Amino acid sequence: MKKTMKIDRAEVLNVGSELLYDRVNTDINIITGLLYARGIKVSRSVTVADNKEEIIAAARESLARSSLLIVTGGLGPTFDDLTREAIAELLDEKLVFSQSIWREIKARFKKRGISLPEANKKQAYVLERAVVLKNTVGTAPGQAVEKGGKVIVILPGPPDELRPMLQTYLPVLTKGITRQGKVYRFGIVGLSESFVEEKIKKILPKFNFDFTILASPSLIEIIAVSDLNCGKEIAKLDEKFRELFTVNYLGIDPPTLPAFIKNILCEKNLKLALAESCTGGFASKLITDIPGSSACFQGSFVTYSNVLKKRILKVPRSVLKKNGAVSKEVALFMARGAIKEGKADVSISFTGIAGPSGGTSDKPVGTVWIGIGLPYNRGYARKFFFPGTRDRIRQRSVYQGFNLLRQSLLTYEKWGKKTK
Amino acid sequence: MKKTMKIDRAEVLNVGSELLYDRVNTDINIITGLLYARGIKVSRSVTVADNKEEIIAAARESLARSSLLIVTGGLGPTFDDLTREAIAELLDEKLVFSQSIWREIKARFKKRGISLPEANKKQAYVLERAVVLKNTVGTAPGQAVEKGGKVIVILPGPPDELRPMLQTYLPVLTKGITRQGKVYRFGIVGLSESFVEEKIKKILPKFNFDFTILASPSLIEIIAVSDLNCGKEIAKLDEKFRELFTVNYLGIDPPTLPAFIKNILCEKNLKLALAESCTGGFASKLITDIPGSSACFQGSFVTYSNVLKKRILKVPRSVLKKNGAVSKEVALFMARGAIKEGKADVSISFTGIAGPSGGTSDKPVGTVWIGIGLPYNRGYARKFFFPGTRDRIRQRSVYQGFNLLRQSLLTYEKWGKKTK
């Protein structure tokens, strides 16, 4: 690689027949996100099947337009993995066998205690002039090569291999390039997109940024892209958003809600337990996605059946019978049960109708009660109605529950002394 | 549209700056899935930002290569929605204002009780020669136009608008076209991708299909695309795979593993409970993703902390102390505890080190014990080592557990009479 170069245009080429069938491509978002953070915008992304001629043609066209091309996928050990060969042919480079890569592959298989098929030898071939990019998660290493002032980076397709590799190597690969912009993310939770849009409509034009609003069940993000490094303007915007959205504003470049909760629990030395019915372990899964969550997470009681709500969480039979499982009373009993049986300080409970069937006119599909359990036997429950699919209802329930707990934790000092 | 035409190549162009940032593109999978089902393969998909020149250039290139181009996105009412204008310019077609579309947009806003911004007028413009494709979910209609023997279909970006429109219009738009193939999926679990390839390498060339292998933590799929409708050949292939992969072979167009388990449990009238440590509710989340899982799923004990393993699942303190939480003994106790406390017939337990920290030389990150609990106090536990990230380790654990239970359930008849 040269010491400095100008990336005036970047493109991404994703290789994989599955991406042109039923596999969702998240690589592109990982790549554009990481490039964005370094001030590089991706102008076009192209996806092709595992077909050598198609890979060569698409890569040739992208390179004619761009100075940086990131190619992903097609580095596996099987016959339909053709990226290596295609790029070698396009660049007129030789593929050479690397003893050191082969040794690493052998060591990886040995550690897993499985026999190494001959086919994997393919993964030890690299372009003669390439810089090898280490893959600590999978077997296929990445490669970077420069030709005619253009940089081609080849990376494996699996997102959990690609992400750490890009994070490690991007700073080196893009060292000294001219930055095209800077990106700031402002996070808001618990409000609707149209409500947020209405509130900021008059404010945004006063600021010299490109704005985008992105809404997902977990978060609304206002993205501001600027050509300059204008910290003062950003601070002003930050202040404005805090004023407008108060407790629902998460700040600049906020962590995810589960990470936020984990951090605040650890900081305040509190333990969390969950009681999940309709969310079926989803909330627990998101909390335990975070490394180190064991420090503040006791566990979750996924009491999907009523028999477990009674048996494990001690929800009285009479309460279930009188109010039904989807009710304020059951949500409160579940939240209390989670604290008591889970030896925790705080809890969230979820009970609702995720559908597609099971709804009634009184409690239609999408009705969800969320309970929050707090120390000193305090707590509360709130009813929500979430429209949409089963997936969407479960997702919104989980994030709404996280947001309620988050708001309660923000006022933790007012609860009085911790008893435990 | 002409009565019959040959689609010898199809491409997709997705327009939207957000797709080149952090919005995941699911349109492409919806489109390729629906086209695939009609025997049309998508050879390339291209994503560009909301930039008129870029849209024109990409569409021109795609049309030069293909006879069918589906363009999505950029049909909204705001300044950065430019697809209509770009395609009109490229095809040298006039955009004309449609009174009937405008009436429909007005009616839609009235129904929702919100005022209609002038900007929406933009959405009533269509290419002069276009066939208008009705949108019953959102405001922007689609369009289809033929030029020089090529068909261009323009559709709105939101997946829940695009999907029903394509489902409605695709049969009409592709009527009389020459089918390019039929797609068959064969599923295999519990084996490595390279092992599977090694096994099938010599068999595949004997069959007249295009083959692709797709590997994910949940499943290895062999996709066969054929030019013909050759049921006999498919039956032969099916038989061959069953012979090669025996209990690991899932059959043609198999359901997902959690769905498979749900079906077999319901069929055999068995109840499942889970005991999750390192998987933290992930297995439970996947089971409850399936509508109707409550019929056979009691719940999950996410005993993330040791205190809950003892308290809830009755894992003896001495066993935990002697063997550590990640051990055969604890996996077995957890599996038994899940059956007993969860009032279930069968169970899966997970205890392992998902990392990134917590590993030792004896039990490195990736060490996972999986227990299977069966009626008559039977059961077993197996040790696995999964390399990779925390995510990957958790995912592989869950699917390996599902596969073990699946294999046990397949021999259920041999267990003897059910006691419950």
JSON list of C-alpha atoms in Angstrom, two decimals, chain B residues 87-271:
[
{"chain": "B", "resi": 87, "resn": "ILE", "atom": "CA", "xyz": [-35.95, 6.18, -15.35]},
{"chain": "B", "resi": 88, "resn": "ALA", "atom": "CA", "xyz": [-37.94, 8.69, -17.45]},
{"chain": "B", "resi": 89, "resn": "GLU", "atom": "CA", "xyz": [-34.70, 10.38, -18.49]},
{"chain": "B", "resi": 90, "resn": "LEU", "atom": "CA", "xyz": [-32.98, 7.07, -19.23]},
{"chain": "B", "resi": 91, "resn": "LEU", "atom": "CA", "xyz": [-35.84, 5.73, -21.36]},
{"chain": "B", "resi": 92, "resn": "ASP", "atom": "CA", "xyz": [-36.54, 9.14, -22.87]},
{"chain": "B", "resi": 93, "resn": "GLU", "atom": "CA", "xyz": [-40.15, 8.89, -21.73]},
{"chain": "B", "resi": 94, "resn": "LYS", "atom": "CA", "xyz": [-42.41, 11.70, -20.55]},
{"chain": "B", "resi": 95, "resn": "LEU", "atom": "CA", "xyz": [-43.77, 11.74, -16.99]},
{"chain": "B", "resi": 96, "resn": "VAL", "atom": "CA", "xyz": [-47.49, 12.51, -17.02]},
{"chain": "B", "resi": 97, "resn": "PHE", "atom": "CA", "xyz": [-49.78, 13.48, -14.15]},
{"chain": "B", "resi": 98, "resn": "SER", "atom": "CA", "xyz": [-52.44, 10.85, -13.42]},
{"chain": "B", "resi": 99, "resn": "GLN", "atom": "CA", "xyz": [-55.70, 12.24, -12.05]},
{"chain": "B", "resi": 100, "resn": "SER", "atom": "CA", "xyz": [-56.84, 8.80, -10.95]},
{"chain": "B", "resi": 101, "resn": "ILE", "atom": "CA", "xyz": [-53.69, 8.11, -8.93]},
{"chain": "B", "resi": 102, "resn": "TRP", "atom": "CA", "xyz": [-53.98, 11.55, -7.35]},
{"chain": "B", "resi": 103, "resn": "ARG", "atom": "CA", "xyz": [-57.59, 10.82, -6.37]},
{"chain": "B", "resi": 104, "resn": "GLU", "atom": "CA", "xyz": [-56.47, 7.59, -4.70]},
{"chain": "B", "resi": 105, "resn": "ILE", "atom": "CA", "xyz": [-53.71, 9.34, -2.78]},
{"chain": "B", "resi": 106, "resn": "LYS", "atom": "CA", "xyz": [-56.17, 12.00, -1.61]},
{"chain": "B", "resi": 107, "resn": "ALA", "atom": "CA", "xyz": [-58.65, 9.31, -0.51]},
{"chain": "B", "resi": 108, "resn": "ARG", "atom": "CA", "xyz": [-55.91, 7.48, 1.42]},
{"chain": "B", "resi": 109, "resn": "PHE", "atom": "CA", "xyz": [-54.93, 10.58, 3.38]},
{"chain": "B", "resi": 110, "resn": "LYS", "atom": "CA", "xyz": [-58.56, 11.45, 4.07]},
{"chain": "B", "resi": 111, "resn": "LYS", "atom": "CA", "xyz": [-59.18, 7.97, 5.46]},
{"chain": "B", "resi": 112, "resn": "ARG", "atom": "CA", "xyz": [-56.24, 8.34, 7.85]},
{"chain": "B", "resi": 113, "resn": "GLY", "atom": "CA", "xyz": [-57.55, 11.78, 8.84]},
{"chain": "B", "resi": 114, "resn": "ILE", "atom": "CA", "xyz": [-54.30, 13.56, 8.11]},
{"chain": "B", "resi": 115, "resn": "SER", "atom": "CA", "xyz": [-53.71, 16.56, 5.86]},
{"chain": "B", "resi": 116, "resn": "LEU", "atom": "CA", "xyz": [-52.15, 15.95, 2.46]},
{"chain": "B", "resi": 117, "resn": "PRO", "atom": "CA", "xyz": [-48.87, 17.76, 1.80]},
{"chain": "B", "resi": 118, "resn": "GLU", "atom": "CA", "xyz": [-48.44, 19.29, -1.67]},
{"chain": "B", "resi": 119, "resn": "ALA", "atom": "CA", "xyz": [-45.23, 17.26, -2.04]},
{"chain": "B", "resi": 120, "resn": "ASN", "atom": "CA", "xyz": [-47.25, 14.07, -2.48]},
{"chain": "B", "resi": 121, "resn": "LYS", "atom": "CA", "xyz": [-48.43, 15.32, -5.89]},
{"chain": "B", "resi": 122, "resn": "LYS", "atom": "CA", "xyz": [-45.10, 14.02, -7.15]},
{"chain": "B", "resi": 123, "resn": "GLN", "atom": "CA", "xyz": [-46.29, 10.47, -6.52]},
{"chain": "B", "resi": 124, "resn": "ALA", "atom": "CA", "xyz": [-49.10, 10.84, -9.09]},
{"chain": "B", "resi": 125, "resn": "TYR", "atom": "CA", "xyz": [-46.67, 11.13, -12.01]},
{"chain": "B", "resi": 126, "resn": "VAL", "atom": "CA", "xyz": [-46.10, 8.05, -14.19]},
{"chain": "B", "resi": 127, "resn": "LEU", "atom": "CA", "xyz": [-44.18, 7.20, -17.35]},
{"chain": "B", "resi": 128, "resn": "GLU", "atom": "CA", "xyz": [-46.43, 7.92, -20.32]},
{"chain": "B", "resi": 129, "resn": "ARG", "atom": "CA", "xyz": [-46.51, 4.35, -21.65]},
{"chain": "B", "resi": 130, "resn": "ALA", "atom": "CA", "xyz": [-46.38, 2.60, -18.29]},
{"chain": "B", "resi": 131, "resn": "VAL", "atom": "CA", "xyz": [-48.82, 0.05, -16.92]},
{"chain": "B", "resi": 132, "resn": "VAL", "atom": "CA", "xyz": [-49.67, 1.28, -13.42]},
{"chain": "B", "resi": 133, "resn": "LEU", "atom": "CA", "xyz": [-49.31, -1.32, -10.64]},
{"chain": "B", "resi": 134, "resn": "LYS", "atom": "CA", "xyz": [-51.66, -0.66, -7.74]},
{"chain": "B", "resi": 135, "resn": "ASN", "atom": "CA", "xyz": [-50.28, -0.26, -4.24]},
{"chain": "B", "resi": 136, "resn": "THR", "atom": "CA", "xyz": [-52.85, -1.20, -1.61]},
{"chain": "B", "resi": 137, "resn": "VAL", "atom": "CA", "xyz": [-50.54, -0.59, 1.36]},
{"chain": "B", "resi": 138, "resn": "GLY", "atom": "CA", "xyz": [-48.82, 2.75, 0.64]},
{"chain": "B", "resi": 139, "resn": "THR", "atom": "CA", "xyz": [-49.24, 5.83, -1.54]},
{"chain": "B", "resi": 140, "resn": "ALA", "atom": "CA", "xyz": [-46.69, 5.26, -4.33]},
{"chain": "B", "resi": 141, "resn": "PRO", "atom": "CA", "xyz": [-47.98, 3.06, -7.16]},
{"chain": "B", "resi": 142, "resn": "GLY", "atom": "CA", "xyz": [-45.64, 0.86, -9.18]},
{"chain": "B", "resi": 143, "resn": "GLN", "atom": "CA", "xyz": [-45.05, 0.99, -12.91]},
{"chain": "B", "resi": 144, "resn": "ALA", "atom": "CA", "xyz": [-44.07, -1.43, -15.66]},
{"chain": "B", "resi": 145, "resn": "VAL", "atom": "CA", "xyz": [-42.88, -0.43, -19.11]},
{"chain": "B", "resi": 146, "resn": "GLU", "atom": "CA", "xyz": [-41.45, -2.28, -22.09]},
{"chain": "B", "resi": 147, "resn": "LYS", "atom": "CA", "xyz": [-38.76, -0.82, -24.30]},
{"chain": "B", "resi": 148, "resn": "GLY", "atom": "CA", "xyz": [-36.80, -2.58, -27.01]},
{"chain": "B", "resi": 149, "resn": "GLY", "atom": "CA", "xyz": [-37.90, -6.03, -25.87]},
{"chain": "B", "resi": 150, "resn": "LYS", "atom": "CA", "xyz": [-36.90, -5.33, -22.30]},
{"chain": "B", "resi": 151, "resn": "VAL", "atom": "CA", "xyz": [-39.19, -4.96, -19.31]},
{"chain": "B", "resi": 152, "resn": "ILE", "atom": "CA", "xyz": [-38.58, -2.40, -16.55]},
{"chain": "B", "resi": 153, "resn": "VAL", "atom": "CA", "xyz": [-40.66, -2.74, -13.39]},
{"chain": "B", "resi": 154, "resn": "ILE", "atom": "CA", "xyz": [-40.56, 0.08, -10.82]},
{"chain": "B", "resi": 155, "resn": "LEU", "atom": "CA", "xyz": [-41.75, -0.67, -7.27]},
{"chain": "B", "resi": 156, "resn": "PRO", "atom": "CA", "xyz": [-41.81, 1.17, -3.93]},
{"chain": "B", "resi": 157, "resn": "GLY", "atom": "CA", "xyz": [-39.07, 0.29, -1.44]},
{"chain": "B", "resi": 158, "resn": "PRO", "atom": "CA", "xyz": [-40.95, -0.65, 1.75]},
{"chain": "B", "resi": 159, "resn": "PRO", "atom": "CA", "xyz": [-41.00, -4.48, 1.90]},
{"chain": "B", "resi": 160, "resn": "ASP", "atom": "CA", "xyz": [-44.61, -4.66, 3.07]},
{"chain": "B", "resi": 161, "resn": "GLU", "atom": "CA", "xyz": [-45.70, -2.64, 0.01]},
{"chain": "B", "resi": 162, "resn": "LEU", "atom": "CA", "xyz": [-43.39, -4.35, -2.47]},
{"chain": "B", "resi": 163, "resn": "ARG", "atom": "CA", "xyz": [-44.21, -7.94, -1.54]},
{"chain": "B", "resi": 164, "resn": "PRO", "atom": "CA", "xyz": [-47.99, -7.93, -2.16]},
{"chain": "B", "resi": 165, "resn": "MET", "atom": "CA", "xyz": [-47.51, -5.90, -5.35]},
{"chain": "B", "resi": 166, "resn": "LEU", "atom": "CA", "xyz": [-45.01, -8.37, -6.78]},
{"chain": "B", "resi": 167, "resn": "GLN", "atom": "CA", "xyz": [-47.19, -11.30, -5.71]},
{"chain": "B", "resi": 168, "resn": "THR", "atom": "CA", "xyz": [-50.12, -9.77, -7.55]},
{"chain": "B", "resi": 169, "resn": "TYR", "atom": "CA", "xyz": [-48.39, -8.58, -10.70]},
{"chain": "B", "resi": 170, "resn": "LEU", "atom": "CA", "xyz": [-45.55, -11.04, -11.26]},
{"chain": "B", "resi": 171, "resn": "PRO", "atom": "CA", "xyz": [-47.77, -13.72, -12.80]},
{"chain": "B", "resi": 172, "resn": "VAL", "atom": "CA", "xyz": [-49.03, -11.13, -15.30]},
{"chain": "B", "resi": 173, "resn": "LEU", "atom": "CA", "xyz": [-45.67, -9.55, -15.99]},
{"chain": "B", "resi": 174, "resn": "THR", "atom": "CA", "xyz": [-43.93, -12.88, -16.52]},
{"chain": "B", "resi": 175, "resn": "LYS", "atom": "CA", "xyz": [-46.78, -14.62, -18.32]},
{"chain": "B", "resi": 176, "resn": "GLY", "atom": "CA", "xyz": [-45.60, -16.68, -21.22]},
{"chain": "B", "resi": 177, "resn": "ILE", "atom": "CA", "xyz": [-41.93, -16.31, -20.42]},
{"chain": "B", "resi": 178, "resn": "THR", "atom": "CA", "xyz": [-39.59, -19.23, -20.82]},
{"chain": "B", "resi": 179, "resn": "ARG", "atom": "CA", "xyz": [-38.95, -20.71, -17.41]},
{"chain": "B", "resi": 180, "resn": "GLN", "atom": "CA", "xyz": [-35.28, -20.86, -16.60]},
{"chain": "B", "resi": 181, "resn": "GLY", "atom": "CA", "xyz": [-35.46, -23.49, -13.93]},
{"chain": "B", "resi": 182, "resn": "LYS", "atom": "CA", "xyz": [-36.94, -24.98, -10.82]},
{"chain": "B", "resi": 183, "resn": "VAL", "atom": "CA", "xyz": [-35.33, -24.83, -7.41]},
{"chain": "B", "resi": 184, "resn": "TYR", "atom": "CA", "xyz": [-34.97, -27.68, -4.90]},
{"chain": "B", "resi": 185, "resn": "ARG", "atom": "CA", "xyz": [-33.44, -27.37, -1.42]},
{"chain": "B", "resi": 186, "resn": "PHE", "atom": "CA", "xyz": [-31.91, -30.35, 0.41]},
{"chain": "B", "resi": 187, "resn": "GLY", "atom": "CA", "xyz": [-31.13, -29.85, 4.11]},
{"chain": "B", "resi": 188, "resn": "ILE", "atom": "CA", "xyz": [-28.35, -31.37, 6.21]},
{"chain": "B", "resi": 189, "resn": "VAL", "atom": "CA", "xyz": [-27.55, -30.64, 9.87]},
{"chain": "B", "resi": 190, "resn": "GLY", "atom": "CA", "xyz": [-24.81, -31.39, 12.35]},
{"chain": "B", "resi": 191, "resn": "LEU", "atom": "CA", "xyz": [-21.99, -31.82, 9.81]},
{"chain": "B", "resi": 192, "resn": "SER", "atom": "CA", "xyz": [-19.32, -29.40, 8.55]},
{"chain": "B", "resi": 193, "resn": "GLU", "atom": "CA", "xyz": [-19.62, -27.82, 5.13]},
{"chain": "B", "resi": 194, "resn": "SER", "atom": "CA", "xyz": [-16.36, -29.27, 3.89]},
{"chain": "B", "resi": 195, "resn": "PHE", "atom": "CA", "xyz": [-17.32, -32.75, 5.13]},
{"chain": "B", "resi": 196, "resn": "VAL", "atom": "CA", "xyz": [-20.57, -32.54, 3.21]},
{"chain": "B", "resi": 197, "resn": "GLU", "atom": "CA", "xyz": [-18.82, -31.36, 0.08]},
{"chain": "B", "resi": 198, "resn": "GLU", "atom": "CA", "xyz": [-16.25, -34.11, 0.30]},
{"chain": "B", "resi": 199, "resn": "LYS", "atom": "CA", "xyz": [-19.11, -36.62, 0.36]},
{"chain": "B", "resi": 200, "resn": "ILE", "atom": "CA", "xyz": [-21.08, -35.22, -2.55]},
{"chain": "B", "resi": 201, "resn": "LYS", "atom": "CA", "xyz": [-18.22, -34.17, -4.85]},
{"chain": "B", "resi": 202, "resn": "LYS", "atom": "CA", "xyz": [-18.39, -37.30, -6.94]},
{"chain": "B", "resi": 203, "resn": "ILE", "atom": "CA", "xyz": [-22.16, -37.53, -7.03]},
{"chain": "B", "resi": 204, "resn": "LEU", "atom": "CA", "xyz": [-23.16, -34.06, -8.16]},
{"chain": "B", "resi": 205, "resn": "PRO", "atom": "CA", "xyz": [-21.59, -34.19, -11.65]},
{"chain": "B", "resi": 206, "resn": "LYS", "atom": "CA", "xyz": [-23.80, -37.18, -12.43]},
{"chain": "B", "resi": 207, "resn": "PHE", "atom": "CA", "xyz": [-26.87, -34.98, -12.14]},
{"chain": "B", "resi": 208, "resn": "ASN", "atom": "CA", "xyz": [-27.92, -32.34, -14.62]},
{"chain": "B", "resi": 209, "resn": "PHE", "atom": "CA", "xyz": [-28.48, -29.48, -12.15]},
{"chain": "B", "resi": 210, "resn": "ASP", "atom": "CA", "xyz": [-26.77, -26.26, -11.14]},
{"chain": "B", "resi": 211, "resn": "PHE", "atom": "CA", "xyz": [-25.66, -26.88, -7.56]},
{"chain": "B", "resi": 212, "resn": "THR", "atom": "CA", "xyz": [-24.92, -24.44, -4.76]},
{"chain": "B", "resi": 213, "resn": "ILE", "atom": "CA", "xyz": [-23.99, -25.25, -1.18]},
{"chain": "B", "resi": 214, "resn": "LEU", "atom": "CA", "xyz": [-25.10, -22.84, 1.52]},
{"chain": "B", "resi": 215, "resn": "ALA", "atom": "CA", "xyz": [-23.80, -23.20, 5.06]},
{"chain": "B", "resi": 216, "resn": "SER", "atom": "CA", "xyz": [-25.07, -21.42, 8.13]},
{"chain": "B", "resi": 217, "resn": "PRO", "atom": "CA", "xyz": [-24.84, -22.29, 11.82]},
{"chain": "B", "resi": 218, "resn": "SER", "atom": "CA", "xyz": [-28.34, -23.73, 11.57]},
{"chain": "B", "resi": 219, "resn": "LEU", "atom": "CA", "xyz": [-28.22, -25.73, 8.36]},
{"chain": "B", "resi": 220, "resn": "ILE", "atom": "CA", "xyz": [-26.27, -26.83, 5.30]},
{"chain": "B", "resi": 221, "resn": "GLU", "atom": "CA", "xyz": [-28.37, -26.56, 2.19]},
{"chain": "B", "resi": 222, "resn": "ILE", "atom": "CA", "xyz": [-27.65, -28.06, -1.19]},
{"chain": "B", "resi": 223, "resn": "ILE", "atom": "CA", "xyz": [-29.59, -26.03, -3.73]},
{"chain": "B", "resi": 224, "resn": "ALA", "atom": "CA", "xyz": [-30.28, -27.65, -7.06]},
{"chain": "B", "resi": 225, "resn": "VAL", "atom": "CA", "xyz": [-31.57, -25.57, -9.94]},
{"chain": "B", "resi": 226, "resn": "SER", "atom": "CA", "xyz": [-32.73, -27.46, -12.99]},
{"chain": "B", "resi": 227, "resn": "ASP", "atom": "CA", "xyz": [-33.83, -26.43, -16.45]},
{"chain": "B", "resi": 228, "resn": "LEU", "atom": "CA", "xyz": [-36.43, -29.15, -16.46]},
{"chain": "B", "resi": 229, "resn": "ASN", "atom": "CA", "xyz": [-39.09, -30.50, -14.24]},
{"chain": "B", "resi": 230, "resn": "CYS", "atom": "CA", "xyz": [-37.28, -33.69, -13.40]},
{"chain": "B", "resi": 231, "resn": "GLY", "atom": "CA", "xyz": [-38.98, -35.27, -10.42]},
{"chain": "B", "resi": 232, "resn": "LYS", "atom": "CA", "xyz": [-37.28, -38.60, -11.05]},
{"chain": "B", "resi": 233, "resn": "GLU", "atom": "CA", "xyz": [-33.79, -37.17, -10.85]},
{"chain": "B", "resi": 234, "resn": "ILE", "atom": "CA", "xyz": [-34.73, -35.29, -7.70]},
{"chain": "B", "resi": 235, "resn": "ALA", "atom": "CA", "xyz": [-36.03, -38.48, -6.09]},
{"chain": "B", "resi": 236, "resn": "LYS", "atom": "CA", "xyz": [-32.75, -40.21, -6.93]},
{"chain": "B", "resi": 237, "resn": "LEU", "atom": "CA", "xyz": [-30.76, -37.36, -5.41]},
{"chain": "B", "resi": 238, "resn": "ASP", "atom": "CA", "xyz": [-32.96, -37.43, -2.32]},
{"chain": "B", "resi": 239, "resn": "GLU", "atom": "CA", "xyz": [-32.32, -41.14, -1.89]},
{"chain": "B", "resi": 240, "resn": "LYS", "atom": "CA", "xyz": [-28.59, -40.68, -2.38]},
{"chain": "B", "resi": 241, "resn": "PHE", "atom": "CA", "xyz": [-28.39, -37.93, 0.26]},
{"chain": "B", "resi": 242, "resn": "ARG", "atom": "CA", "xyz": [-30.39, -40.02, 2.72]},
{"chain": "B", "resi": 243, "resn": "GLU", "atom": "CA", "xyz": [-27.93, -42.85, 2.20]},
{"chain": "B", "resi": 244, "resn": "LEU", "atom": "CA", "xyz": [-24.89, -40.60, 2.66]},
{"chain": "B", "resi": 245, "resn": "PHE", "atom": "CA", "xyz": [-25.99, -38.47, 5.57]},
{"chain": "B", "resi": 246, "resn": "THR", "atom": "CA", "xyz": [-28.45, -40.83, 7.30]},
{"chain": "B", "resi": 247, "resn": "VAL", "atom": "CA", "xyz": [-29.73, -39.22, 10.49]},
{"chain": "B", "resi": 248, "resn": "ASN", "atom": "CA", "xyz": [-28.23, -35.84, 9.58]},
{"chain": "B", "resi": 249, "resn": "TYR", "atom": "CA", "xyz": [-30.27, -35.53, 6.39]},
{"chain": "B", "resi": 250, "resn": "LEU", "atom": "CA", "xyz": [-33.42, -33.40, 6.68]},
{"chain": "B", "resi": 251, "resn": "GLY", "atom": "CA", "xyz": [-34.96, -34.05, 3.25]},
{"chain": "B", "resi": 252, "resn": "ILE", "atom": "CA", "xyz": [-36.25, -31.79, 0.47]},
{"chain": "B", "resi": 253, "resn": "ASP", "atom": "CA", "xyz": [-37.35, -28.25, 1.32]},
{"chain": "B", "resi": 254, "resn": "PRO", "atom": "CA", "xyz": [-37.03, -28.98, 5.04]},
{"chain": "B", "resi": 255, "resn": "PRO", "atom": "CA", "xyz": [-38.50, -26.76, 7.77]},
{"chain": "B", "resi": 256, "resn": "THR", "atom": "CA", "xyz": [-36.08, -24.98, 10.10]},
{"chain": "B", "resi": 257, "resn": "LEU", "atom": "CA", "xyz": [-34.76, -27.10, 12.99]},
{"chain": "B", "resi": 258, "resn": "PRO", "atom": "CA", "xyz": [-36.91, -25.37, 15.63]},
{"chain": "B", "resi": 259, "resn": "ALA", "atom": "CA", "xyz": [-39.98, -25.88, 13.41]},
{"chain": "B", "resi": 260, "resn": "PHE", "atom": "CA", "xyz": [-39.01, -29.52, 12.87]},
{"chain": "B", "resi": 261, "resn": "ILE", "atom": "CA", "xyz": [-38.78, -30.02, 16.62]},
{"chain": "B", "resi": 262, "resn": "LYS", "atom": "CA", "xyz": [-42.06, -28.25, 17.29]},
{"chain": "B", "resi": 263, "resn": "ASN", "atom": "CA", "xyz": [-43.80, -30.43, 14.70]},
{"chain": "B", "resi": 264, "resn": "ILE", "atom": "CA", "xyz": [-42.42, -33.71, 15.97]},
{"chain": "B", "resi": 265, "resn": "LEU", "atom": "CA", "xyz": [-43.16, -32.80, 19.61]},
{"chain": "B", "resi": 266, "resn": "CYS", "atom": "CA", "xyz": [-46.75, -31.92, 18.79]},
{"chain": "B", "resi": 267, "resn": "GLU", "atom": "CA", "xyz": [-47.15, -35.06, 16.72]},
{"chain": "B", "resi": 268, "resn": "LYS", "atom": "CA", "xyz": [-45.85, -37.28, 19.51]},
{"chain": "B", "resi": 269, "resn": "ASN", "atom": "CA", "xyz": [-47.63, -35.29, 22.21]},
{"chain": "B", "resi": 270, "resn": "LEU", "atom": "CA", "xyz": [-44.46, -34.50, 24.13]},
{"chain": "B", "resi": 271, "resn": "LYS", "atom": "CA", "xyz": [-43.62, -31.35, 26.09]}
]
